[in-house]
Short mmCIF file of C-alpha atoms and ligand atoms in Angstrom, two decimals:
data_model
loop_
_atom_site.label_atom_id
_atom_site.label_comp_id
_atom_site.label_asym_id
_atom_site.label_seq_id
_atom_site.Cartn_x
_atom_site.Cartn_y
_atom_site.Cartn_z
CA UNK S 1 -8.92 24.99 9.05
CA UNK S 2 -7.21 23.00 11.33
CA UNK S 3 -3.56 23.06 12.34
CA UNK S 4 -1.90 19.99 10.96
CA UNK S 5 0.29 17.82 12.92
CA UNK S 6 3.64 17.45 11.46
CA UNK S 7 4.81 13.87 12.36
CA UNK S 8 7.60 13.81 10.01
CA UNK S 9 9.18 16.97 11.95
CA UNK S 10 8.90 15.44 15.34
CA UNK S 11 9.75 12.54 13.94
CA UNK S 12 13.17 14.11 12.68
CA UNK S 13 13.75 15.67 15.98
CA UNK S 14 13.79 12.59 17.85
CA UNK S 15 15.71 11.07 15.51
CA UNK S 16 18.32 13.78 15.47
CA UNK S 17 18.29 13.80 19.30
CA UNK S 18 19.18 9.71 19.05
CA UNK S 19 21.78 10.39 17.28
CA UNK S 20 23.10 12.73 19.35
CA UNK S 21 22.60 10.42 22.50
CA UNK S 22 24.21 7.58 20.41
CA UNK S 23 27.43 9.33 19.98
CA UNK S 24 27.59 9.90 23.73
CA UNK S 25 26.88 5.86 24.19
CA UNK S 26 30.07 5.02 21.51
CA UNK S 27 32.13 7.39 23.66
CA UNK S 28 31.06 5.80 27.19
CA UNK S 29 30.83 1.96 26.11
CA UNK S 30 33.03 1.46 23.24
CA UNK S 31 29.83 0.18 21.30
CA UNK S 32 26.89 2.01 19.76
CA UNK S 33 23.36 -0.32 19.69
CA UNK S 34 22.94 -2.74 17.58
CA UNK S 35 19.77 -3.86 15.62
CA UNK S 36 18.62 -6.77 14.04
CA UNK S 37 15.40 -7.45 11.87
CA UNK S 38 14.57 -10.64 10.72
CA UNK S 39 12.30 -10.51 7.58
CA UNK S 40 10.72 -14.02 6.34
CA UNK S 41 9.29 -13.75 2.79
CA UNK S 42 9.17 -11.22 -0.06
CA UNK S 43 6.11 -9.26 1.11
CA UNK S 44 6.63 -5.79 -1.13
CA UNK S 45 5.21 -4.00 2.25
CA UNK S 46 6.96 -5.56 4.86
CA UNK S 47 10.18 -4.77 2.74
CA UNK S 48 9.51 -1.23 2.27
CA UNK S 49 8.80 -1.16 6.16
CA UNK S 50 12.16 -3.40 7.03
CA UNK S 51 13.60 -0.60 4.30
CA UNK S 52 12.61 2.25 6.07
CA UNK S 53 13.63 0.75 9.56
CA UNK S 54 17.30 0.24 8.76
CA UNK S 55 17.41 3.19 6.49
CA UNK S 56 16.84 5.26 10.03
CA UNK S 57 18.71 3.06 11.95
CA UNK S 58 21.64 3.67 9.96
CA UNK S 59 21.38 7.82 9.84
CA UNK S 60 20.85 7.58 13.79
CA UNK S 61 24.35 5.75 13.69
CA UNK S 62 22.86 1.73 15.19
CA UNK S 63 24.40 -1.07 14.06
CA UNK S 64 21.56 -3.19 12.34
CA UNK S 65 21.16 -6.08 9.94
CA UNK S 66 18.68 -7.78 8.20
CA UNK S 67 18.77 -11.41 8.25
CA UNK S 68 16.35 -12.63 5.37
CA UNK S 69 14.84 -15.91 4.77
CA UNK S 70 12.32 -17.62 2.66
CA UNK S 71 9.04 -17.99 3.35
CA UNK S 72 9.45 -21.65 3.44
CA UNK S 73 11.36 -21.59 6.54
CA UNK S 74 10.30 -23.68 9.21
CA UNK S 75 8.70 -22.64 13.00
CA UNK S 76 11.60 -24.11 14.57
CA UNK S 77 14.22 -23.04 12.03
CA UNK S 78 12.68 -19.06 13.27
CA UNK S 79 12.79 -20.03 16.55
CA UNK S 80 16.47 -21.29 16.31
CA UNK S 81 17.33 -17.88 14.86
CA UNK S 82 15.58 -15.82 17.22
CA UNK S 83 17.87 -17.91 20.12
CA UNK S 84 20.78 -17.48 18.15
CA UNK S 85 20.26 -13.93 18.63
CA UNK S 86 18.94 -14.04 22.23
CA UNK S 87 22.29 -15.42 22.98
CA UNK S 88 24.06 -13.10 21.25
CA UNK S 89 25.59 -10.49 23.88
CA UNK S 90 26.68 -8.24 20.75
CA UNK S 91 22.41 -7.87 19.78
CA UNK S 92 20.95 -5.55 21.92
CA UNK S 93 17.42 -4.85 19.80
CA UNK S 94 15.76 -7.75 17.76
CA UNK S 95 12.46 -7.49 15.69
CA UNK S 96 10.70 -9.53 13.77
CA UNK S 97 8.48 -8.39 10.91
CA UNK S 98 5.15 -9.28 10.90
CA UNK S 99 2.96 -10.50 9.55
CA UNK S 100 4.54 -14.12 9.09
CA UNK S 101 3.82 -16.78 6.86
CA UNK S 102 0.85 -18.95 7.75
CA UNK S 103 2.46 -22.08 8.89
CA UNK S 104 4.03 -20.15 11.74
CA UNK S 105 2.72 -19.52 15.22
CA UNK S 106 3.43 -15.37 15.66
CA UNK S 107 2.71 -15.92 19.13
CA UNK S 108 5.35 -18.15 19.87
CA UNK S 109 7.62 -16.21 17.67
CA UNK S 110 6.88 -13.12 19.89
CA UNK S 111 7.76 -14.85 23.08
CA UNK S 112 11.06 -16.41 21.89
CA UNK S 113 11.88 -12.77 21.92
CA UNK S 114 14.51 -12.06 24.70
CA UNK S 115 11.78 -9.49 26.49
CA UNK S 116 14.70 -7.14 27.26
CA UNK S 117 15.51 -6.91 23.23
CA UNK S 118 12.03 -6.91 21.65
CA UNK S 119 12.02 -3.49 20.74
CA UNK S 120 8.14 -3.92 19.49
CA UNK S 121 7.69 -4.33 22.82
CA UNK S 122 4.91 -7.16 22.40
CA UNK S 123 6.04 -9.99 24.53
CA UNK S 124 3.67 -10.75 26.99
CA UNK S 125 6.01 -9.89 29.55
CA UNK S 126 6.42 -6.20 27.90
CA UNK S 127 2.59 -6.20 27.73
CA UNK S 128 1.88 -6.89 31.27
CA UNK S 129 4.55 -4.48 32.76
CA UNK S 130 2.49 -1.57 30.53
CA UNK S 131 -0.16 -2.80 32.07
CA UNK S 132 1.12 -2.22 35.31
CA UNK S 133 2.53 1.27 34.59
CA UNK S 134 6.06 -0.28 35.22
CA UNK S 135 6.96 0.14 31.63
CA UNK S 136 10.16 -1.48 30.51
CA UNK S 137 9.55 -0.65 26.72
CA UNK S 138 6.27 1.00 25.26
CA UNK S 139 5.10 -0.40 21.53
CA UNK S 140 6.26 2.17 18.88
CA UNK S 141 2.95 3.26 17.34
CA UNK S 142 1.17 4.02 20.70
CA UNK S 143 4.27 5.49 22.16
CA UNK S 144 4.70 8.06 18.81
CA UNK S 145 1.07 8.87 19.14
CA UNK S 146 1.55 9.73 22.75
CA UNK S 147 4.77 12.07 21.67
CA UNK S 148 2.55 13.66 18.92
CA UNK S 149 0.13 14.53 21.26
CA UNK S 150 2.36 16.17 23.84
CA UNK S 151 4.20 17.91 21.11
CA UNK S 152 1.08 19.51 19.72
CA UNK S 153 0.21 20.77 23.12
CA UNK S 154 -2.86 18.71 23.30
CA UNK S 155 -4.21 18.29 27.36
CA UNK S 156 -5.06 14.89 27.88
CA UNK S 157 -5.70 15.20 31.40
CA UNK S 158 -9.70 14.93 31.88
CA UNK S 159 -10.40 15.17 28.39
CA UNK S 160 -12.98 12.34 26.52
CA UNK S 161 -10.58 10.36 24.02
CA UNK S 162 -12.19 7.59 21.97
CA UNK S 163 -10.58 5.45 20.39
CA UNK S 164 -11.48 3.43 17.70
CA UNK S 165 -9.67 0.43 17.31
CA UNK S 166 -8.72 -2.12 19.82
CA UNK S 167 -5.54 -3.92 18.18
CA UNK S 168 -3.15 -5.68 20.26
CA UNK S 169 -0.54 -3.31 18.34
CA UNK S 170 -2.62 -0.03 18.54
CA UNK S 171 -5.68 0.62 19.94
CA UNK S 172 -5.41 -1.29 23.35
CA UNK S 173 -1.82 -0.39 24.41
CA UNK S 174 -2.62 3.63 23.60
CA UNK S 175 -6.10 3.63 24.72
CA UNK S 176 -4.10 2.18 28.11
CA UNK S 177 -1.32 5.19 27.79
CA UNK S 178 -4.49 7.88 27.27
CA UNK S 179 -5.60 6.61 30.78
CA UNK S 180 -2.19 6.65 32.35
CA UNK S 181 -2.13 10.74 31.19
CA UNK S 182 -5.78 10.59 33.06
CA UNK S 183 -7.67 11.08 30.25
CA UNK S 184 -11.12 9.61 30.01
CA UNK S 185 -10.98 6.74 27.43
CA UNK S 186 -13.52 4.71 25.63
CA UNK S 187 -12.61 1.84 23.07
CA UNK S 188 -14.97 1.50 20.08
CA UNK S 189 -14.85 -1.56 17.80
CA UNK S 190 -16.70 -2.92 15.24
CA UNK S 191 -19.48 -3.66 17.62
CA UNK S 192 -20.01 -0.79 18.75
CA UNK S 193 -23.63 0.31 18.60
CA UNK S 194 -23.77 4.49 17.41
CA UNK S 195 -20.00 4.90 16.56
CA UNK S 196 -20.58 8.25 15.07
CA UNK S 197 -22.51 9.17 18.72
CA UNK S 198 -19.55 8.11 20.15
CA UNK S 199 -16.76 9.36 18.36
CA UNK S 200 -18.90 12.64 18.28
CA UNK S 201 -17.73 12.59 22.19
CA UNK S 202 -14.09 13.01 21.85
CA UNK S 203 -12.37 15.86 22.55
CA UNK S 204 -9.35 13.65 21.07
CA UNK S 205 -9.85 11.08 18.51
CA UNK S 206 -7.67 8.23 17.73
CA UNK S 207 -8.43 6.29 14.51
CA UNK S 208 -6.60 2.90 14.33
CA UNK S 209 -9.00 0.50 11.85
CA UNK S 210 -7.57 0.36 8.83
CA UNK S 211 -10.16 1.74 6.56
CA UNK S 212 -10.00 3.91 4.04
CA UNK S 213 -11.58 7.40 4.85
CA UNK S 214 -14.02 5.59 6.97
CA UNK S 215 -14.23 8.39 9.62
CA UNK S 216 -16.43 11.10 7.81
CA UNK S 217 -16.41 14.57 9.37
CA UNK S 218 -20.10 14.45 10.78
CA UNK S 219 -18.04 11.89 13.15
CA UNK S 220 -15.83 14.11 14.53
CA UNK S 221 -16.59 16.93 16.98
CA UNK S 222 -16.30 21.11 16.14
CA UNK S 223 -12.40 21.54 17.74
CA UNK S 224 -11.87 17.89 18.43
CA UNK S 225 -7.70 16.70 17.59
CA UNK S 226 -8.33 14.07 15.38
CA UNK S 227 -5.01 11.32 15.25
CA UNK S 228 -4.59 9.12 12.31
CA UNK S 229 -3.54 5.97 12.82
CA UNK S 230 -4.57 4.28 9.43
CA UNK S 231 -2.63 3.91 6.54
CA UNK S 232 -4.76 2.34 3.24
CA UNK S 233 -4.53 2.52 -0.22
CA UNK S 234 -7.14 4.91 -1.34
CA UNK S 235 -8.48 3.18 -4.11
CA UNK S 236 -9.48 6.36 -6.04
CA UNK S 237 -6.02 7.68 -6.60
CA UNK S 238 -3.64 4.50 -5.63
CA UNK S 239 -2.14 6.73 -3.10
CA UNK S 240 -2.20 6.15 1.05
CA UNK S 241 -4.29 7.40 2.63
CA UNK S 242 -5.77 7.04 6.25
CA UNK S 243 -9.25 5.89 8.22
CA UNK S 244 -10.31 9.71 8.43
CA UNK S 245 -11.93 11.78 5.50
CA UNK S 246 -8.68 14.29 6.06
CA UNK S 247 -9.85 16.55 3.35
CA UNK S 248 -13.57 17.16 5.21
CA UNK S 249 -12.11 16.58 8.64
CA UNK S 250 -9.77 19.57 8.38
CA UNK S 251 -12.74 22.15 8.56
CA UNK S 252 -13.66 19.88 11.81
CA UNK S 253 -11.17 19.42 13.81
CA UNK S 254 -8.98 21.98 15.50
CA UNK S 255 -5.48 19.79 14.98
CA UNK S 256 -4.95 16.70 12.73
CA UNK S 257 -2.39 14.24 11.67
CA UNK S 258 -1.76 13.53 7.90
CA UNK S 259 -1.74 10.24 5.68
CA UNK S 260 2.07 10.11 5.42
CA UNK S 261 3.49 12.10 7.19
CA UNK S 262 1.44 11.69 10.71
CA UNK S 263 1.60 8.80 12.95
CA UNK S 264 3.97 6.66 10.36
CA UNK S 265 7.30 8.43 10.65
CA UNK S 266 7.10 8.21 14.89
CA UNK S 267 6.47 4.89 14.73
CA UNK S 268 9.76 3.98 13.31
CA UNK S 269 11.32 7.03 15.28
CA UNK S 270 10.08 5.89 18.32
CA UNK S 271 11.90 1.94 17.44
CA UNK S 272 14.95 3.66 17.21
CA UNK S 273 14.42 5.16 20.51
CA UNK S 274 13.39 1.35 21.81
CA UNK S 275 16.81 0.09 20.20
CA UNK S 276 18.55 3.02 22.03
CA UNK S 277 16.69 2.43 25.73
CA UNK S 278 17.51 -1.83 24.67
CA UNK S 279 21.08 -0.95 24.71
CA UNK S 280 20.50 1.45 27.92
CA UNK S 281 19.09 -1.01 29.88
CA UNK S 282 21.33 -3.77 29.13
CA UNK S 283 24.95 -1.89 29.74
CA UNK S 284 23.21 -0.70 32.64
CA UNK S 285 22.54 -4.79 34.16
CA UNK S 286 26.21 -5.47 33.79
P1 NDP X 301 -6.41 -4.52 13.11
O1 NDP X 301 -7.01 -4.99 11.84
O2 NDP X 301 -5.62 -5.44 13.95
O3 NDP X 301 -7.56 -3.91 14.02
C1 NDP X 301 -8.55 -3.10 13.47
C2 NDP X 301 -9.49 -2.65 14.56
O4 NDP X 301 -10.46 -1.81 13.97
C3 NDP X 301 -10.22 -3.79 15.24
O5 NDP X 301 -10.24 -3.60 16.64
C4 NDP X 301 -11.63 -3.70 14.66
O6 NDP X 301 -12.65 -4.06 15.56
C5 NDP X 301 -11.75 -2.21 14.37
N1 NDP X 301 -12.71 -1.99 13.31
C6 NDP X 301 -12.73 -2.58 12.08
N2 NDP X 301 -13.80 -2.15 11.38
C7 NDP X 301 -14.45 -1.28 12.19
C8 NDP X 301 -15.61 -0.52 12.05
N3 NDP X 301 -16.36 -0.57 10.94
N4 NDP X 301 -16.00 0.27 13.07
C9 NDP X 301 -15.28 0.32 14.21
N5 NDP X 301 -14.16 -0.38 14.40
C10 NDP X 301 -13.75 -1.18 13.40
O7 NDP X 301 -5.57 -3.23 12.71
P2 NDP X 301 -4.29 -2.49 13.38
O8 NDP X 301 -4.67 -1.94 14.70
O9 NDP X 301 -3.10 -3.34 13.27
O10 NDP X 301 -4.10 -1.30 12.35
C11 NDP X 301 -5.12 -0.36 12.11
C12 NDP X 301 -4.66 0.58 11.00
O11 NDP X 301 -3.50 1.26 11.43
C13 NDP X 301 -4.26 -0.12 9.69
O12 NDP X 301 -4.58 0.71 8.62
C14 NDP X 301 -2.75 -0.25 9.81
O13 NDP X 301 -2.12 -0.29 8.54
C15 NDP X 301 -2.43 1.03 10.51
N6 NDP X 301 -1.18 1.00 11.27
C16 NDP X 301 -0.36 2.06 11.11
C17 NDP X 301 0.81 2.14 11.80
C18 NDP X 301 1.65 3.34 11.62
O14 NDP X 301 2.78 3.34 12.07
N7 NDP X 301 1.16 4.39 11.02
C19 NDP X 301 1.25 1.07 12.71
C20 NDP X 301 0.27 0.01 12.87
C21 NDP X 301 -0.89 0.00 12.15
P3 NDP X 301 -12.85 -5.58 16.12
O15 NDP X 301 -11.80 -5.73 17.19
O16 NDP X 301 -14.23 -5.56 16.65
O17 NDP X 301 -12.63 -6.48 14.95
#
């Protein structure tokens, strides 16, 4: 049986160390960070995610707010906002959930984004300076699955990681992280020719496709760590579940992450952290 991953632990102890470092800002600055999330529309999953986002925000002790309009606002009404906010010396973190309403441009959202407050960390000019190992911020899911990894005393360094999945959110940025901790990284995609011959490669195997138990444990090689990116709704119980069989992958693979409970709760630990390094990184300008 495999050793399960426990994201929701090092989730908790990043949070709690957060908090700790956020008391130590209020002291020093007068100020703790402050977070806003703009959420257009009624989506039931974007406002369980916005939920979950201030409900940490709040326990680490940031500031944050949730502006909400209607999904009948306009580009330029967003865009307005979003400068409103850039200008705003009092913001120091500002995300917009996505996905957006149809009549607006995300990528022109995105890059309205003050670069040194877009805690997503997916303006281009975020992008490129990962890309160039000069890393201002580091996109929350990526970054958690990096921390999992670490904490789970996985060695990346020469090891074969595939990963499937090549997202602007996901697979790209950590499939560029995996290299930067020298591992030896392949992409796979839905055009890629054998996937079970590749996957069958990895020594570590990241899973970012968003399909339900779609990695089956003949996939997955004896010892392998297997990461879960996915989260689905597993249409046999109603419940989430991720892209990995978990219950036949567990006999595989020597460590694995869970669907909850894996890859989820650092993602929104690790925007808390972006908030916190926002706030850093502007006091530290003045
Ligand atoms: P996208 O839909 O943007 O990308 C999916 C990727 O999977 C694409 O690159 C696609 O390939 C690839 N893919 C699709 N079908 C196959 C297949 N049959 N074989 C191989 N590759 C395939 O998804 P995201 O990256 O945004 O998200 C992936 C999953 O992760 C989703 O379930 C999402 O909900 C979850 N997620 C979870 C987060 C968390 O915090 N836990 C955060 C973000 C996402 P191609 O490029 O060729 O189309």
């Amino acid at each position: 049986m495999s050793e399960i991953i426990n994201g929701k632990e090092v989730a908790r102890a990043l949070r709690e160390s957060l908090a700790a470092r956020v008391v130590e800002l209020d002291k020093k600055y007068g100020r703790t960070p402050n977070l806003v999330v703009i959420l257009v529309g009624d989506d039931p999953g974007s406002v369980s995610y916005v939920t979950g986002k201030a409900k940490a925000a709040t326990e680490i002790g940031i500031r944050n707010t949730t502006i909400r309009r209607p999904d009948t606002i306009t580009q330029d009404e967003l865009l307005e906002l979003i400068a409103e906010l850039n200008a705003d010396d009092d913001v120091d973190g500002i995300l917009v959930q996505l996905p957006l309403p149809k009549h607006i441009n995300e990528h022109y959202v995105i890059q309205a984004i003050a670069p040194e407050k877009d805690v997503d960390a997916f303006h281009p000019n975020n992008v490129g300076h990962m890309w160039l190992r000069e890393p201002m911020l580091i996109p929350c899911t990526p970054k958690g699955i990096i921390k999992l990894l670490k904490e789970s005393g996985t060695e990346l360094s020469g090891k074969e990681v595939v990963v499937v999945g090549r997202s602007n959110i996901v697979g790209q940025p950590v499939a560029k992280l995996l290299l930067n901790e020298n591992a030896t990284v392949t992409v796979a995609h839905s055009r890629t020719a054998n996937l079970g011959e590749v996957t069958r490669r990895a020594d570590v195997l990241v899973v970012a496709i968003g399909k339900e138990r779609f990695i089956t444990a003949d996939m997955i090689k004896p010892g392998a760590v297997v990461i879960d990116v996915g989260v689905n709704r597993d249409s046999r119980t109603g419940k989430l579940c991720g892209d990995v069989d978990f219950e036949e992958a567990q006999h595989v693979a020597s460590k694995i992450t869970p669907v909850p409970g894996g890859v989820g709760p650092m993602t929104i630990a690790c925007l808390m952290e972006n908030t916190v390094e926002c706030f850093e990184n502007r006091v530290n300008k003045r």
